[in-house]
PDB file of C-alpha atoms in Angstrom:
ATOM      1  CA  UNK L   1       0.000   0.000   0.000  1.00 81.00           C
ATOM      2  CA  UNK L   2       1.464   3.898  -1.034  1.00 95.00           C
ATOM      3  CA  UNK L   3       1.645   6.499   1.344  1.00 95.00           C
ATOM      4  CA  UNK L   4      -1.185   8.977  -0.099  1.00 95.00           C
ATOM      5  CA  UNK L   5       0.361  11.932   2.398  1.00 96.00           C
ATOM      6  CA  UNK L   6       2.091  12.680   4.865  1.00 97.00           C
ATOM      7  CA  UNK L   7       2.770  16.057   7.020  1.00 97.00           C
ATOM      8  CA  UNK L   8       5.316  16.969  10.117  1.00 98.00           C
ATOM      9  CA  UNK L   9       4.788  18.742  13.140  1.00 98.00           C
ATOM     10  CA  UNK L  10       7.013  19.657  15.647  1.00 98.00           C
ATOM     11  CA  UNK L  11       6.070  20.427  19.464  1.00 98.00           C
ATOM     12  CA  UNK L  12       8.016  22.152  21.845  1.00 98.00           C
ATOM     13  CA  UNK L  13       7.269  23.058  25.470  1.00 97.00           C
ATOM     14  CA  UNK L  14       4.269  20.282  26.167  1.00 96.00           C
ATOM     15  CA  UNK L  15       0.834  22.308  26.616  1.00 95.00           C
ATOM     16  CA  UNK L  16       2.286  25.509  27.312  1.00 94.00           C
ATOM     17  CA  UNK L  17       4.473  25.513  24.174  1.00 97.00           C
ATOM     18  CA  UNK L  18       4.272  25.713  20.739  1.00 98.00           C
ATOM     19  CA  UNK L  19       3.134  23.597  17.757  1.00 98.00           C
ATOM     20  CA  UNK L  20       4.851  24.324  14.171  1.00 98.00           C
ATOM     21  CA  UNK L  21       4.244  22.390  11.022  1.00 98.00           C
ATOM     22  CA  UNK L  22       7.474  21.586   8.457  1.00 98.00           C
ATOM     23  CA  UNK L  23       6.105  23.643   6.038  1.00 98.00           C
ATOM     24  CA  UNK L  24       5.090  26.532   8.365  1.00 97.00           C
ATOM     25  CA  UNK L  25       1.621  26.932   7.396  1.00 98.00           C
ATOM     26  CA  UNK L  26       0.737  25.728  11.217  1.00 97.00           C
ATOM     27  CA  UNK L  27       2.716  27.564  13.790  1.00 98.00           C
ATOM     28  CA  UNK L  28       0.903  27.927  16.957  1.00 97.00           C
ATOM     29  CA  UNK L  29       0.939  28.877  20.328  1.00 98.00           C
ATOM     30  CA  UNK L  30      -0.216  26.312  22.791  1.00 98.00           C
ATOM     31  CA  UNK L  31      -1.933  26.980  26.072  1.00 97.00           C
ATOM     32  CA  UNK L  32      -3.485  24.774  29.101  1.00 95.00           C
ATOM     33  CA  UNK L  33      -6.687  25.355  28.980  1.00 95.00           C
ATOM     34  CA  UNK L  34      -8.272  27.254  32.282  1.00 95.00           C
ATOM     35  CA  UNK L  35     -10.823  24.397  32.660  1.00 93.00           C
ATOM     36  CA  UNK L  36      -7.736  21.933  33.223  1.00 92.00           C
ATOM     37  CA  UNK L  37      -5.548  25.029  35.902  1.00 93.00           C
ATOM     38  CA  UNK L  38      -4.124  26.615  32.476  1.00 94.00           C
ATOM     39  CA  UNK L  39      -3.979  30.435  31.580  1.00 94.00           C
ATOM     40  CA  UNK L  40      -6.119  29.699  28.380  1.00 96.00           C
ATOM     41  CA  UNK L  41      -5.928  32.440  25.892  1.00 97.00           C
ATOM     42  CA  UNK L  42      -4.378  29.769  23.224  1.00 98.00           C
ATOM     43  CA  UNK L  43      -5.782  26.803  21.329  1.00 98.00           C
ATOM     44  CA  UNK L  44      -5.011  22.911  22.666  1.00 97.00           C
ATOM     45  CA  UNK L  45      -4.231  19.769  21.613  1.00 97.00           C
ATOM     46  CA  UNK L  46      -7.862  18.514  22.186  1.00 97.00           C
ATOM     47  CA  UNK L  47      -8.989  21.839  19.848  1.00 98.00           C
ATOM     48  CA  UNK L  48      -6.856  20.646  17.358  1.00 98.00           C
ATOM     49  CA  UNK L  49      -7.652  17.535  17.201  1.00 98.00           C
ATOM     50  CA  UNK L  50     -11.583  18.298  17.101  1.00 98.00           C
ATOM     51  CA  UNK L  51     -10.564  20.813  14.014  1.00 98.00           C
ATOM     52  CA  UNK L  52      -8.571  18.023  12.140  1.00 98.00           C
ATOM     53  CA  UNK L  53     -11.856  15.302  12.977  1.00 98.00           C
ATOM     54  CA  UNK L  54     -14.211  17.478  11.919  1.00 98.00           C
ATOM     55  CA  UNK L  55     -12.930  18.836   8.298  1.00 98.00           C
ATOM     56  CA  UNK L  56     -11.661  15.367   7.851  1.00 98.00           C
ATOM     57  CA  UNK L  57     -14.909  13.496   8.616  1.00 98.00           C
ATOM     58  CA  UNK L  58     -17.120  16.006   6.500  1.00 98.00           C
ATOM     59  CA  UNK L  59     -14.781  15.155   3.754  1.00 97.00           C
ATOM     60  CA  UNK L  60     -15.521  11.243   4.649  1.00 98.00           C
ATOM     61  CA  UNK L  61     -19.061  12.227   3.730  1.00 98.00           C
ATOM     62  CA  UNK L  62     -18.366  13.787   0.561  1.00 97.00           C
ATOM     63  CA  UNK L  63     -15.938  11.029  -0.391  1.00 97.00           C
ATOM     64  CA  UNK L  64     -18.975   8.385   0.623  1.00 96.00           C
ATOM     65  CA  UNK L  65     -21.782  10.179  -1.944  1.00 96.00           C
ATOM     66  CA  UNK L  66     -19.299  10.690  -4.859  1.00 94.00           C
ATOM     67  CA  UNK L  67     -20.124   7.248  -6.489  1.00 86.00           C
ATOM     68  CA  UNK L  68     -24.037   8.081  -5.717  1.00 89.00           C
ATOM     69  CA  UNK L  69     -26.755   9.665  -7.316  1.00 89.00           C
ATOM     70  CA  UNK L  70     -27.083  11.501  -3.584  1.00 86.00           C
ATOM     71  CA  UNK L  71     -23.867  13.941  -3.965  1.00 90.00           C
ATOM     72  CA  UNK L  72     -22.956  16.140  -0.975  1.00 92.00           C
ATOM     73  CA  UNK L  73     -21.514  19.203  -2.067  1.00 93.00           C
ATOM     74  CA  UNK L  74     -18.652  20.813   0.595  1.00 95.00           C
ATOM     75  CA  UNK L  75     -20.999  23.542   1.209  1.00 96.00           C
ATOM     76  CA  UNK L  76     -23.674  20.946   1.968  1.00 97.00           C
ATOM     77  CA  UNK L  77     -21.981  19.700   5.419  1.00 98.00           C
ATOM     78  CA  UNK L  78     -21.337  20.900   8.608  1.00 98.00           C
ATOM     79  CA  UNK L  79     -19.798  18.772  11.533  1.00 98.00           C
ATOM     80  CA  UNK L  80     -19.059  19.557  14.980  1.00 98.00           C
ATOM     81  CA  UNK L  81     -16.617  17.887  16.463  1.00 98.00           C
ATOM     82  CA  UNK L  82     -17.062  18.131  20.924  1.00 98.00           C
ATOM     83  CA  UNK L  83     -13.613  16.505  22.300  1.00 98.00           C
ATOM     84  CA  UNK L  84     -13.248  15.855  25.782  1.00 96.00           C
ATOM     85  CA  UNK L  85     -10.899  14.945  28.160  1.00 95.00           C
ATOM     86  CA  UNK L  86     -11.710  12.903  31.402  1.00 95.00           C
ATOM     87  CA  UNK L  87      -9.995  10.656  33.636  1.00 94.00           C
ATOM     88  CA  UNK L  88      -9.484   7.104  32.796  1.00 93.00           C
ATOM     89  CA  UNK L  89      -9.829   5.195  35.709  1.00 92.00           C
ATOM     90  CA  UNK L  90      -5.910   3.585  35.788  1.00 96.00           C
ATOM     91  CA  UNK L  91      -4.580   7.328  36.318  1.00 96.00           C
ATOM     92  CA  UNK L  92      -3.709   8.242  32.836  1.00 96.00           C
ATOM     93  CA  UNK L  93      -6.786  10.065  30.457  1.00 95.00           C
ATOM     94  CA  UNK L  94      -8.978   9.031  27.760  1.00 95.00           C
ATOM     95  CA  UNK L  95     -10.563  11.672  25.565  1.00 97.00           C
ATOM     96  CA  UNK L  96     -14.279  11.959  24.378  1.00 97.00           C
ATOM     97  CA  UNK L  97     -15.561  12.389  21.283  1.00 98.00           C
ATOM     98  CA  UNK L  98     -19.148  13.111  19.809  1.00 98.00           C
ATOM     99  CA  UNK L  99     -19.607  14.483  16.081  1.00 98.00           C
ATOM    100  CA  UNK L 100     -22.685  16.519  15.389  1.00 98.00           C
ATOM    101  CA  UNK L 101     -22.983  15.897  11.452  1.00 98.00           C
ATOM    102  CA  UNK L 102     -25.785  18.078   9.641  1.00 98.00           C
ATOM    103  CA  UNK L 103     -26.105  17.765   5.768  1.00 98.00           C
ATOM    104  CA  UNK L 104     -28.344  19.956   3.300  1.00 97.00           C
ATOM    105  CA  UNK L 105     -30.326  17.731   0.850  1.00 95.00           C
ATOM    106  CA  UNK L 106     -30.741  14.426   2.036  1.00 96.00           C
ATOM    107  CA  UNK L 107     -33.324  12.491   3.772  1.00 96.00           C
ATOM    108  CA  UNK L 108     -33.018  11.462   7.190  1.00 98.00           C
ATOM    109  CA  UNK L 109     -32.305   7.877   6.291  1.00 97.00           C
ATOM    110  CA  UNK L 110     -29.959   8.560   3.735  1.00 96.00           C
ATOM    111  CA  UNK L 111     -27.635  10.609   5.470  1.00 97.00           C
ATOM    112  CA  UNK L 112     -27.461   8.411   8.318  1.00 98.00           C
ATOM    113  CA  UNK L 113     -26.653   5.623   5.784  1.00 96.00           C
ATOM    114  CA  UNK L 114     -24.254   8.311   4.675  1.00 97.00           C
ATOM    115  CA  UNK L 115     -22.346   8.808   8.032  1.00 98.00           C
ATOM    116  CA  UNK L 116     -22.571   5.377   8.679  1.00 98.00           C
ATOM    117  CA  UNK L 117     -19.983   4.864   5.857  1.00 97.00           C
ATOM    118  CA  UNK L 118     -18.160   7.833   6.464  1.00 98.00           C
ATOM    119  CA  UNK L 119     -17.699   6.383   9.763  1.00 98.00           C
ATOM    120  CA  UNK L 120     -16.348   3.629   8.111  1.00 98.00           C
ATOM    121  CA  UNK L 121     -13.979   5.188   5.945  1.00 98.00           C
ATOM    122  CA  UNK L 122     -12.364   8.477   7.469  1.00 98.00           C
ATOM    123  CA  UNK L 123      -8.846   7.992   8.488  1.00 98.00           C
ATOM    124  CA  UNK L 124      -9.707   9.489  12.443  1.00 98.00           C
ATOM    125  CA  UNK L 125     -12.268   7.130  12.845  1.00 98.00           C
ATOM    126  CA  UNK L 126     -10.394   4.515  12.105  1.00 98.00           C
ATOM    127  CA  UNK L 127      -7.257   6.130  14.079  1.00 97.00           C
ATOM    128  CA  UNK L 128      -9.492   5.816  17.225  1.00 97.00           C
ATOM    129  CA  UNK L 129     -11.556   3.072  16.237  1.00 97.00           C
ATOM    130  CA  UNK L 130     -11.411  -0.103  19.457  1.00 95.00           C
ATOM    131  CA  UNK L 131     -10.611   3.399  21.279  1.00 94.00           C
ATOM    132  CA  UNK L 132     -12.993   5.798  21.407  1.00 95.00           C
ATOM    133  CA  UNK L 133     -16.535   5.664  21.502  1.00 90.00           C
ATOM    134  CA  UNK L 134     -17.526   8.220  19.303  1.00 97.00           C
ATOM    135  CA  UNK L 135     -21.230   9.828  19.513  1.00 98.00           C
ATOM    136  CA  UNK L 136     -22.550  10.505  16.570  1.00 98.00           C
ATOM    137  CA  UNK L 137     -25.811  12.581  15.641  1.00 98.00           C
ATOM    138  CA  UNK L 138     -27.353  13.169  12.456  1.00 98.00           C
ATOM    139  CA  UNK L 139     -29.561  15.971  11.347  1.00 98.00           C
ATOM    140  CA  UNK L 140     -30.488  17.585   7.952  1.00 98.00           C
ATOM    141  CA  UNK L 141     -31.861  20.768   6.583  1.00 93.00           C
TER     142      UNK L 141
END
């Protein structure tokens, strides 16, 4: 199997440092969030990661309905990606995830068929599948 992509980031300093990508389109300050005894006033690994599921998962959907009479166009799906963090019981942490998928022109039915398979398919849900439970809700307009 080819590698289809790969990308490089570097962090520095833990939370409280910085995040830069090799090409330096992401360089970011990083911040403990105040809800964890941080200053806040930066973005967070868990942010991040809920940014990268969510454009990733919406393109799952798209990438689902391309062979289908039932196209999504990108303007045609929103997701929200919620990421938590909470203890895991051995004292280490486990994160959270729920994805709040909406899509413009399908049936009910259909787009949970949809997201079903874009489940299936995206490369985070797979990352954390065995993992994770991830919460998923599907709505349309």
């Amino acid at each position: 199997m080819s590698l289809l992509y790969s990308t490089k980031v570097t962090a520095v300093g833990g939370r409280s440092g910085t995040v830069k990508s090799a090409d330096g389109l992401l360089d970011q300050p990083l911040a403990l969030p105040k809800a964890l005894g941080g200053k806040g006033g930066a973005t967070n690994p868990e942010q991040l990661f809920a940014a990268g599921y969510a454009a990733c998962f919406g393109n799952a959907v798209i990438h689902v309905t391309r062979a289908t009479s039932e196209k999504v166009k990108d303007e045609d799906i929103v997701v929200i990606a919620d990421v938590g963090m909470q203890p895991n019981g051995t004292g280490g942490f486990a994160l959270t995830v729920a994805l709040d998928v909406t899509i413009t022109g399908l049936d009910q039915a259909t787009a949970e068929d949809v997201v079903a398979k874009a489940h299936a398919v995206c490369p985070y849900s797979n990352a954390v599948k065995n993992n994770i439970d991830v919460a998923i809700a599907v709505s349309v307009n």
